[in-house]
Amino acid sequence: MSRPPRKIDEPFFGSKKIFISCFQGICILIATLGVYFVTLEIGYVIGEVRAMTFATLIFANIATILTNRSWESSIFTILCTPNKTVKWVVGGAALFILLVLTIPFLQRLFQFEPVSIWEIAITFAIGMSTMIWFEIYKHFWLRKQD
């Protein structure tokens, strides 16, 4: 609310935002495909590969939601700023992935095999890492603006 309103003739989504958003999607795609092909190459069962790939996709989308809340503030500032909607969305996504990975009926429905907590932690780290570049970009872009 501290910024002035945007000009009426200024587009809501500029080419810069569209490019960055597409690049975010490409990073998520690369990470997800990386998990898929590496786990296949290592010799995981296809159900485990599906579970780990899906978890990576969900975690990467959570990272995208969190980092895109502000294109100016760091993710640490964003996490400290209360927002009920984001809590519900992120909490719902985290609960969903937890249920799908642990409840046998849902595992069968999604054709997943059980995965260990370490494998979930790895997919979490990979999913969250997809937005590190954007946080670095925001940090240096903010520094340049000051």
CSV table of N, CA and C in Angstrom, one decimal:
chain,number,residue,atom,x,y,z
A,1,MET,N,0.8,-1.2,0.0
A,1,MET,CA,0.0,0.0,0.0
A,1,MET,C,0.9,1.3,0.0
A,2,SER,N,2.2,1.1,0.1
A,2,SER,CA,3.0,2.3,0.1
A,2,SER,C,3.4,2.7,-1.3
A,3,ARG,N,3.1,1.9,-2.3
A,3,ARG,CA,3.4,2.3,-3.7
A,3,ARG,C,2.3,3.0,-4.3
A,4,PRO,N,2.5,3.9,-5.2
A,4,PRO,CA,1.4,4.6,-5.9
A,4,PRO,C,0.7,3.5,-6.9
A,5,PRO,N,-0.5,3.8,-7.2
A,5,PRO,CA,-1.2,2.9,-8.1
A,5,PRO,C,-0.5,2.8,-9.5
A,6,ARG,N,-0.6,1.7,-10.2
A,6,ARG,CA,0.0,1.6,-11.5
A,6,ARG,C,-0.8,2.4,-12.5
A,7,LYS,N,-0.1,2.8,-13.5
A,7,LYS,CA,-0.7,3.7,-14.6
A,7,LYS,C,-1.8,2.8,-15.3
A,8,ILE,N,-2.8,3.5,-15.7
A,8,ILE,CA,-4.0,2.8,-16.3
A,8,ILE,C,-3.5,2.1,-17.7
A,9,ASP,N,-2.6,2.7,-18.4
A,9,ASP,CA,-2.2,2.1,-19.6
A,9,ASP,C,-1.0,1.0,-19.5
A,10,GLU,N,-0.6,0.9,-18.2
A,10,GLU,CA,0.5,-0.1,-18.0
A,10,GLU,C,-0.1,-1.5,-17.9
A,11,PRO,N,0.4,-2.5,-18.6
A,11,PRO,CA,-0.1,-3.8,-18.6
A,11,PRO,C,0.0,-4.5,-17.2
A,12,PHE,N,-1.0,-5.3,-16.8
A,12,PHE,CA,-1.0,-6.0,-15.5
A,12,PHE,C,0.2,-6.9,-15.5
A,13,PHE,N,0.4,-7.7,-16.5
A,13,PHE,CA,1.5,-8.6,-16.6
A,13,PHE,C,2.4,-8.1,-17.7
A,14,GLY,N,3.6,-7.6,-17.4
A,14,GLY,CA,4.5,-7.1,-18.4
A,14,GLY,C,5.3,-8.3,-18.9
A,15,SER,N,6.1,-8.1,-19.9
A,15,SER,CA,6.9,-9.1,-20.5
A,15,SER,C,7.9,-9.7,-19.6
A,16,LYS,N,8.5,-8.8,-18.7
A,16,LYS,CA,9.4,-9.3,-17.7
A,16,LYS,C,8.8,-10.3,-16.8
A,17,LYS,N,7.6,-10.0,-16.3
A,17,LYS,CA,7.0,-10.9,-15.3
A,17,LYS,C,6.6,-12.2,-16.0
A,18,ILE,N,6.2,-12.2,-17.3
A,18,ILE,CA,5.9,-13.4,-18.0
A,18,ILE,C,7.1,-14.2,-18.2
A,19,PHE,N,8.2,-13.6,-18.6
A,19,PHE,CA,9.5,-14.3,-18.8
A,19,PHE,C,9.9,-15.0,-17.5
A,20,ILE,N,9.9,-14.2,-16.4
A,20,ILE,CA,10.4,-14.8,-15.1
A,20,ILE,C,9.5,-16.0,-14.7
A,21,SER,N,8.2,-15.8,-14.9
A,21,SER,CA,7.2,-16.9,-14.6
A,21,SER,C,7.5,-18.1,-15.4
A,22,CYS,N,7.7,-17.9,-16.7
A,22,CYS,CA,8.0,-19.1,-17.6
A,22,CYS,C,9.3,-19.7,-17.1
A,23,PHE,N,10.3,-18.9,-16.7
A,23,PHE,CA,11.6,-19.5,-16.3
A,23,PHE,C,11.4,-20.3,-15.0
A,24,GLN,N,10.5,-19.8,-14.1
A,24,GLN,CA,10.2,-20.5,-12.9
A,24,GLN,C,9.6,-21.9,-13.2
A,25,GLY,N,8.7,-21.9,-14.2
A,25,GLY,CA,8.1,-23.2,-14.6
A,25,GLY,C,9.1,-24.1,-15.2
A,26,ILE,N,10.0,-23.6,-16.0
A,26,ILE,CA,11.1,-24.4,-16.6
A,26,ILE,C,12.0,-25.0,-15.5
A,27,CYS,N,12.3,-24.2,-14.5
A,27,CYS,CA,13.1,-24.8,-13.4
A,27,CYS,C,12.4,-25.9,-12.7
A,28,ILE,N,11.1,-25.8,-12.5
A,28,ILE,CA,10.3,-26.8,-11.8
A,28,ILE,C,10.3,-28.1,-12.7
A,29,LEU,N,10.2,-27.9,-14.0
A,29,LEU,CA,10.2,-29.0,-15.0
A,29,LEU,C,11.5,-29.7,-14.9
A,30,ILE,N,12.6,-29.0,-14.9
A,30,ILE,CA,13.9,-29.6,-14.9
A,30,ILE,C,14.1,-30.4,-13.6
A,31,ALA,N,13.8,-29.8,-12.5
A,31,ALA,CA,13.9,-30.5,-11.2
A,31,ALA,C,13.1,-31.8,-11.2
A,32,THR,N,11.8,-31.7,-11.6
A,32,THR,CA,10.9,-32.8,-11.6
A,32,THR,C,11.4,-33.9,-12.5
A,33,LEU,N,11.8,-33.6,-13.8
A,33,LEU,CA,12.3,-34.5,-14.7
A,33,LEU,C,13.7,-35.1,-14.2
A,34,GLY,N,14.5,-34.3,-13.5
A,34,GLY,CA,15.7,-34.8,-12.9
A,34,GLY,C,15.5,-35.9,-11.9
A,35,VAL,N,14.5,-35.6,-11.0
A,35,VAL,CA,14.2,-36.6,-10.0
A,35,VAL,C,13.7,-37.9,-10.7
A,36,TYR,N,12.8,-37.7,-11.7
A,36,TYR,CA,12.3,-38.9,-12.4
A,36,TYR,C,13.4,-39.7,-13.0
A,37,PHE,N,14.2,-39.1,-13.8
A,37,PHE,CA,15.2,-39.9,-14.5
A,37,PHE,C,16.3,-40.4,-13.6
A,38,VAL,N,16.7,-39.7,-12.6
A,38,VAL,CA,17.8,-40.1,-11.6
A,38,VAL,C,17.3,-41.3,-10.8
A,39,THR,N,16.0,-41.2,-10.3
A,39,THR,CA,15.5,-42.3,-9.5
A,39,THR,C,15.3,-43.6,-10.4
A,40,LEU,N,14.9,-43.4,-11.6
A,40,LEU,CA,14.8,-44.6,-12.6
A,40,LEU,C,16.2,-45.2,-12.8
A,41,GLU,N,17.2,-44.3,-13.0
A,41,GLU,CA,18.6,-44.8,-13.3
A,41,GLU,C,19.2,-45.5,-12.1
A,42,ILE,N,18.9,-45.0,-10.9
A,42,ILE,CA,19.4,-45.6,-9.6
A,42,ILE,C,18.8,-47.0,-9.4
A,43,GLY,N,17.6,-47.2,-9.9
A,43,GLY,CA,16.9,-48.5,-9.8
A,43,GLY,C,15.7,-48.5,-8.9
A,44,TYR,N,15.1,-47.4,-8.6
A,44,TYR,CA,13.9,-47.4,-7.8
A,44,TYR,C,12.8,-48.1,-8.6
A,45,VAL,N,11.8,-48.6,-7.8
A,45,VAL,CA,10.6,-49.2,-8.4
A,45,VAL,C,9.8,-48.0,-9.0
A,46,ILE,N,9.0,-48.3,-10.0
A,46,ILE,CA,8.3,-47.2,-10.7
A,46,ILE,C,7.3,-46.5,-9.8
A,47,GLY,N,6.7,-47.2,-8.8
A,47,GLY,CA,5.8,-46.6,-7.9
A,47,GLY,C,6.6,-45.6,-7.0
A,48,GLU,N,7.8,-45.9,-6.6
A,48,GLU,CA,8.6,-45.0,-5.8
A,48,GLU,C,9.0,-43.8,-6.6
A,49,VAL,N,9.3,-44.0,-7.9
A,49,VAL,CA,9.7,-43.0,-8.8
A,49,VAL,C,8.5,-42.0,-8.9
A,50,ARG,N,7.3,-42.5,-9.1
A,50,ARG,CA,6.1,-41.7,-9.2
A,50,ARG,C,5.9,-40.8,-8.0
A,51,ALA,N,6.1,-41.5,-6.8
A,51,ALA,CA,5.8,-40.8,-5.5
A,51,ALA,C,6.9,-39.7,-5.3
A,52,MET,N,8.1,-40.0,-5.6
A,52,MET,CA,9.2,-39.0,-5.4
A,52,MET,C,9.0,-37.8,-6.4
A,53,THR,N,8.7,-38.1,-7.7
A,53,THR,CA,8.5,-37.1,-8.7
A,53,THR,C,7.3,-36.2,-8.3
A,54,PHE,N,6.2,-36.8,-7.9
A,54,PHE,CA,5.0,-36.1,-7.6
A,54,PHE,C,5.3,-35.2,-6.4
A,55,ALA,N,6.0,-35.7,-5.4
A,55,ALA,CA,6.3,-34.9,-4.2
A,55,ALA,C,7.2,-33.7,-4.5
A,56,THR,N,8.2,-33.9,-5.4
A,56,THR,CA,9.0,-32.8,-5.9
A,56,THR,C,8.2,-31.7,-6.5
A,57,LEU,N,7.3,-32.1,-7.4
A,57,LEU,CA,6.4,-31.2,-8.1
A,57,LEU,C,5.6,-30.4,-7.1
A,58,ILE,N,5.0,-31.0,-6.1
A,58,ILE,CA,4.2,-30.3,-5.1
A,58,ILE,C,5.1,-29.4,-4.2
A,59,PHE,N,6.2,-29.9,-3.8
A,59,PHE,CA,7.1,-29.0,-3.0
A,59,PHE,C,7.6,-27.8,-3.8
A,60,ALA,N,7.9,-28.0,-5.1
A,60,ALA,CA,8.3,-26.9,-5.9
A,60,ALA,C,7.2,-25.9,-6.1
A,61,ASN,N,6.0,-26.4,-6.2
A,61,ASN,CA,4.9,-25.4,-6.4
A,61,ASN,C,4.6,-24.7,-5.1
A,62,ILE,N,4.8,-25.3,-3.9
A,62,ILE,CA,4.8,-24.6,-2.6
A,62,ILE,C,5.8,-23.5,-2.6
A,63,ALA,N,7.0,-23.8,-3.0
A,63,ALA,CA,8.1,-22.8,-3.1
A,63,ALA,C,7.8,-21.7,-4.0
A,64,THR,N,7.2,-22.0,-5.1
A,64,THR,CA,6.8,-20.9,-6.0
A,64,THR,C,5.7,-20.0,-5.4
A,65,ILE,N,4.7,-20.6,-4.7
A,65,ILE,CA,3.7,-19.8,-4.1
A,65,ILE,C,4.3,-18.9,-3.1
A,66,LEU,N,5.2,-19.4,-2.2
A,66,LEU,CA,5.8,-18.6,-1.2
A,66,LEU,C,6.7,-17.5,-1.7
A,67,THR,N,7.5,-17.8,-2.7
A,67,THR,CA,8.5,-16.8,-3.2
A,67,THR,C,7.7,-15.7,-4.1
A,68,ASN,N,6.6,-16.1,-4.7
A,68,ASN,CA,5.9,-15.1,-5.6
A,68,ASN,C,4.9,-14.3,-4.8
A,69,ARG,N,4.8,-14.5,-3.5
A,69,ARG,CA,4.0,-13.5,-2.7
A,69,ARG,C,4.5,-12.1,-2.8
A,70,SER,N,5.8,-12.0,-3.0
A,70,SER,CA,6.4,-10.6,-3.1
A,70,SER,C,7.5,-10.7,-4.1
A,71,TRP,N,7.6,-9.8,-5.1
A,71,TRP,CA,8.7,-9.8,-6.0
A,71,TRP,C,9.7,-8.8,-5.5
A,72,GLU,N,9.6,-8.4,-4.3
A,72,GLU,CA,10.6,-7.4,-3.7
A,72,GLU,C,11.2,-7.9,-2.4
A,73,SER,N,10.4,-8.6,-1.6
A,73,SER,CA,10.9,-9.0,-0.3
A,73,SER,C,11.4,-10.4,-0.4
A,74,SER,N,12.4,-10.7,0.5
A,74,SER,CA,13.0,-12.1,0.6
A,74,SER,C,11.9,-13.1,1.1
A,75,ILE,N,12.2,-14.3,0.9
A,75,ILE,CA,11.3,-15.4,1.4
A,75,ILE,C,11.2,-15.4,2.9
A,76,PHE,N,12.3,-15.0,3.6
A,76,PHE,CA,12.3,-14.9,5.0
A,76,PHE,C,11.3,-13.8,5.5
A,77,THR,N,11.3,-12.7,4.9
A,77,THR,CA,10.4,-11.6,5.2
A,77,THR,C,9.0,-12.1,4.9
A,78,ILE,N,8.8,-12.8,3.8
A,78,ILE,CA,7.5,-13.2,3.4
A,78,ILE,C,6.9,-14.2,4.4
A,79,LEU,N,7.8,-15.1,4.9
A,79,LEU,CA,7.3,-16.1,5.8
A,79,LEU,C,6.9,-15.5,7.2
A,80,CYS,N,7.5,-14.4,7.5
A,80,CYS,CA,7.2,-13.7,8.7
A,80,CYS,C,6.0,-12.8,8.6
A,81,THR,N,5.5,-12.6,7.4
A,81,THR,CA,4.3,-11.7,7.2
A,81,THR,C,3.1,-12.6,7.2
A,82,PRO,N,2.2,-12.4,8.1
A,82,PRO,CA,1.0,-13.3,8.2
A,82,PRO,C,0.1,-13.2,7.0
A,83,ASN,N,-0.4,-14.3,6.6
A,83,ASN,CA,-1.4,-14.4,5.5
A,83,ASN,C,-2.1,-15.7,5.7
A,84,LYS,N,-3.4,-15.6,6.1
A,84,LYS,CA,-4.2,-16.8,6.3
A,84,LYS,C,-4.4,-17.6,5.1
A,85,THR,N,-4.6,-17.0,4.0
A,85,THR,CA,-4.9,-17.7,2.7
A,85,THR,C,-3.7,-18.6,2.4
A,86,VAL,N,-2.5,-18.0,2.5
A,86,VAL,CA,-1.3,-18.8,2.1
A,86,VAL,C,-1.1,-19.9,3.1
A,87,LYS,N,-1.4,-19.7,4.4
A,87,LYS,CA,-1.3,-20.8,5.4
A,87,LYS,C,-2.2,-21.9,5.0
A,88,TRP,N,-3.4,-21.6,4.6
A,88,TRP,CA,-4.4,-22.6,4.2
A,88,TRP,C,-3.9,-23.4,2.9
A,89,VAL,N,-3.4,-22.6,2.0
A,89,VAL,CA,-3.0,-23.3,0.7
A,89,VAL,C,-1.8,-24.1,0.9
A,90,VAL,N,-0.8,-23.6,1.6
A,90,VAL,CA,0.5,-24.3,1.8
A,90,VAL,C,0.2,-25.5,2.8
A,91,GLY,N,-0.6,-25.2,3.8
A,91,GLY,CA,-0.9,-26.3,4.7
A,91,GLY,C,-1.7,-27.4,4.1
A,92,GLY,N,-2.7,-27.0,3.2
A,92,GLY,CA,-3.5,-28.0,2.5
A,92,GLY,C,-2.6,-28.8,1.5
A,93,ALA,N,-1.7,-28.2,0.8
A,93,ALA,CA,-0.8,-28.9,-0.1
A,93,ALA,C,0.1,-29.9,0.7
A,94,ALA,N,0.6,-29.4,1.8
A,94,ALA,CA,1.5,-30.3,2.6
A,94,ALA,C,0.7,-31.4,3.2
A,95,LEU,N,-0.5,-31.2,3.7
A,95,LEU,CA,-1.3,-32.3,4.2
A,95,LEU,C,-1.6,-33.3,3.1
A,96,PHE,N,-2.0,-32.8,1.9
A,96,PHE,CA,-2.3,-33.6,0.8
A,96,PHE,C,-1.1,-34.6,0.5
A,97,ILE,N,0.1,-34.0,0.3
A,97,ILE,CA,1.2,-34.8,-0.1
A,97,ILE,C,1.5,-35.8,1.1
A,98,LEU,N,1.4,-35.4,2.3
A,98,LEU,CA,1.6,-36.3,3.4
A,98,LEU,C,0.6,-37.5,3.4
A,99,LEU,N,-0.7,-37.2,3.2
A,99,LEU,CA,-1.7,-38.2,3.1
A,99,LEU,C,-1.4,-39.2,1.9
A,100,VAL,N,-1.1,-38.6,0.8
A,100,VAL,CA,-0.9,-39.4,-0.4
A,100,VAL,C,0.3,-40.3,-0.3
A,101,LEU,N,1.3,-39.9,0.4
A,101,LEU,CA,2.5,-40.7,0.6
A,101,LEU,C,2.4,-41.7,1.7
A,102,THR,N,1.4,-41.6,2.6
A,102,THR,CA,1.4,-42.5,3.8
A,102,THR,C,0.2,-43.4,3.9
A,103,ILE,N,-0.9,-43.0,3.3
A,103,ILE,CA,-2.1,-43.8,3.5
A,103,ILE,C,-2.2,-44.8,2.3
A,104,PRO,N,-2.2,-46.1,2.6
A,104,PRO,CA,-2.2,-47.2,1.6
A,104,PRO,C,-3.2,-47.0,0.5
A,105,PHE,N,-4.5,-46.7,0.9
A,105,PHE,CA,-5.5,-46.5,-0.1
A,105,PHE,C,-5.2,-45.4,-1.1
A,106,LEU,N,-4.7,-44.3,-0.6
A,106,LEU,CA,-4.3,-43.2,-1.5
A,106,LEU,C,-3.0,-43.6,-2.3
A,107,GLN,N,-2.1,-44.3,-1.7
A,107,GLN,CA,-0.9,-44.8,-2.5
A,107,GLN,C,-1.4,-45.7,-3.6
A,108,ARG,N,-2.3,-46.6,-3.4
A,108,ARG,CA,-2.8,-47.4,-4.5
A,108,ARG,C,-3.5,-46.6,-5.6
A,109,LEU,N,-4.3,-45.6,-5.1
A,109,LEU,CA,-5.0,-44.8,-6.0
A,109,LEU,C,-4.1,-44.0,-7.0
A,110,PHE,N,-3.0,-43.5,-6.4
A,110,PHE,CA,-2.0,-42.8,-7.2
A,110,PHE,C,-0.9,-43.7,-7.8
A,111,GLN,N,-1.0,-45.0,-7.5
A,111,GLN,CA,0.0,-46.0,-7.9
A,111,GLN,C,1.4,-45.6,-7.4
A,112,PHE,N,1.4,-45.3,-6.1
A,112,PHE,CA,2.7,-44.9,-5.5
A,112,PHE,C,3.1,-46.1,-4.6
A,113,GLU,N,4.4,-46.2,-4.4
A,113,GLU,CA,5.0,-47.2,-3.4
A,113,GLU,C,5.4,-46.4,-2.2
A,114,PRO,N,5.5,-47.0,-1.1
A,114,PRO,CA,6.0,-46.2,0.1
A,114,PRO,C,7.4,-45.7,-0.1
A,115,VAL,N,7.7,-44.5,0.4
A,115,VAL,CA,9.1,-43.9,0.3
A,115,VAL,C,9.5,-43.6,1.8
A,116,SER,N,10.8,-43.5,2.0
A,116,SER,CA,11.3,-43.2,3.3
A,116,SER,C,11.2,-41.7,3.6
A,117,ILE,N,11.4,-41.4,4.9
A,117,ILE,CA,11.4,-40.0,5.3
A,117,ILE,C,12.6,-39.3,4.6
A,118,TRP,N,13.7,-40.0,4.4
A,118,TRP,CA,14.9,-39.4,3.8
A,118,TRP,C,14.6,-39.1,2.3
A,119,GLU,N,13.9,-39.9,1.7
A,119,GLU,CA,13.5,-39.7,0.3
A,119,GLU,C,12.6,-38.5,0.2
A,120,ILE,N,11.6,-38.4,1.1
A,120,ILE,CA,10.7,-37.2,1.1
A,120,ILE,C,11.5,-36.0,1.4
A,121,ALA,N,12.5,-36.0,2.3
A,121,ALA,CA,13.4,-34.9,2.6
A,121,ALA,C,14.2,-34.4,1.4
A,122,ILE,N,14.7,-35.4,0.6
A,122,ILE,CA,15.4,-35.1,-0.6
A,122,ILE,C,14.5,-34.4,-1.6
A,123,THR,N,13.3,-34.9,-1.8
A,123,THR,CA,12.4,-34.3,-2.7
A,123,THR,C,12.0,-32.9,-2.2
A,124,PHE,N,11.8,-32.7,-0.9
A,124,PHE,CA,11.5,-31.4,-0.4
A,124,PHE,C,12.6,-30.4,-0.7
A,125,ALA,N,13.9,-30.9,-0.4
A,125,ALA,CA,15.0,-30.0,-0.7
A,125,ALA,C,15.1,-29.6,-2.2
A,126,ILE,N,14.9,-30.6,-3.1
A,126,ILE,CA,15.0,-30.3,-4.5
A,126,ILE,C,13.8,-29.4,-4.9
A,127,GLY,N,12.6,-29.6,-4.4
A,127,GLY,CA,11.5,-28.8,-4.7
A,127,GLY,C,11.7,-27.4,-4.3
A,128,MET,N,12.2,-27.2,-3.1
A,128,MET,CA,12.4,-25.8,-2.5
A,128,MET,C,13.6,-25.1,-3.3
A,129,SER,N,14.5,-25.9,-3.7
A,129,SER,CA,15.7,-25.3,-4.4
A,129,SER,C,15.4,-24.7,-5.7
A,130,THR,N,14.2,-25.1,-6.3
A,130,THR,CA,13.9,-24.5,-7.6
A,130,THR,C,13.7,-23.0,-7.6
A,131,MET,N,13.5,-22.4,-6.5
A,131,MET,CA,13.3,-21.0,-6.4
A,131,MET,C,14.5,-20.2,-5.8
A,132,ILE,N,15.6,-20.9,-5.5
A,132,ILE,CA,16.7,-20.2,-5.0
A,132,ILE,C,17.2,-19.1,-5.9
A,133,TRP,N,17.2,-19.4,-7.2
A,133,TRP,CA,17.7,-18.4,-8.2
A,133,TRP,C,16.8,-17.1,-8.2
A,134,PHE,N,15.5,-17.3,-7.9
A,134,PHE,CA,14.6,-16.1,-7.9
A,134,PHE,C,14.9,-15.3,-6.6
A,135,GLU,N,15.2,-16.0,-5.5
A,135,GLU,CA,15.5,-15.2,-4.3
A,135,GLU,C,16.8,-14.5,-4.5
A,136,ILE,N,17.8,-15.0,-5.2
A,136,ILE,CA,19.0,-14.3,-5.4
A,136,ILE,C,18.8,-13.1,-6.4
A,137,TYR,N,17.9,-13.4,-7.4
A,137,TYR,CA,17.6,-12.3,-8.3
A,137,TYR,C,16.9,-11.1,-7.5
A,138,LYS,N,15.9,-11.5,-6.6
A,138,LYS,CA,15.3,-10.4,-5.9
A,138,LYS,C,16.2,-9.7,-5.0
A,139,HIS,N,17.2,-10.4,-4.4
A,139,HIS,CA,18.2,-9.8,-3.5
A,139,HIS,C,19.0,-8.7,-4.2
A,140,PHE,N,19.5,-9.1,-5.4
A,140,PHE,CA,20.4,-8.2,-6.1
A,140,PHE,C,19.6,-7.1,-6.8
A,141,TRP,N,18.4,-7.5,-7.3
A,141,TRP,CA,17.5,-6.5,-7.9
A,141,TRP,C,17.1,-5.4,-6.9
A,142,LEU,N,16.8,-5.8,-5.7
A,142,LEU,CA,16.5,-4.9,-4.6
A,142,LEU,C,17.7,-4.0,-4.3
A,143,ARG,N,18.9,-4.6,-4.2
A,143,ARG,CA,20.1,-3.9,-3.9
A,143,ARG,C,20.3,-2.8,-5.0
A,144,LYS,N,20.1,-3.2,-6.2
A,144,LYS,CA,20.3,-2.3,-7.3
A,144,LYS,C,19.3,-1.1,-7.3
A,145,GLN,N,18.1,-1.4,-6.8
A,145,GLN,CA,17.1,-0.4,-6.8
A,145,GLN,C,17.3,0.7,-5.7
A,146,ASP,N,18.0,0.3,-4.6
A,146,ASP,CA,18.3,1.2,-3.5
A,146,ASP,C,19.4,2.2,-3.8
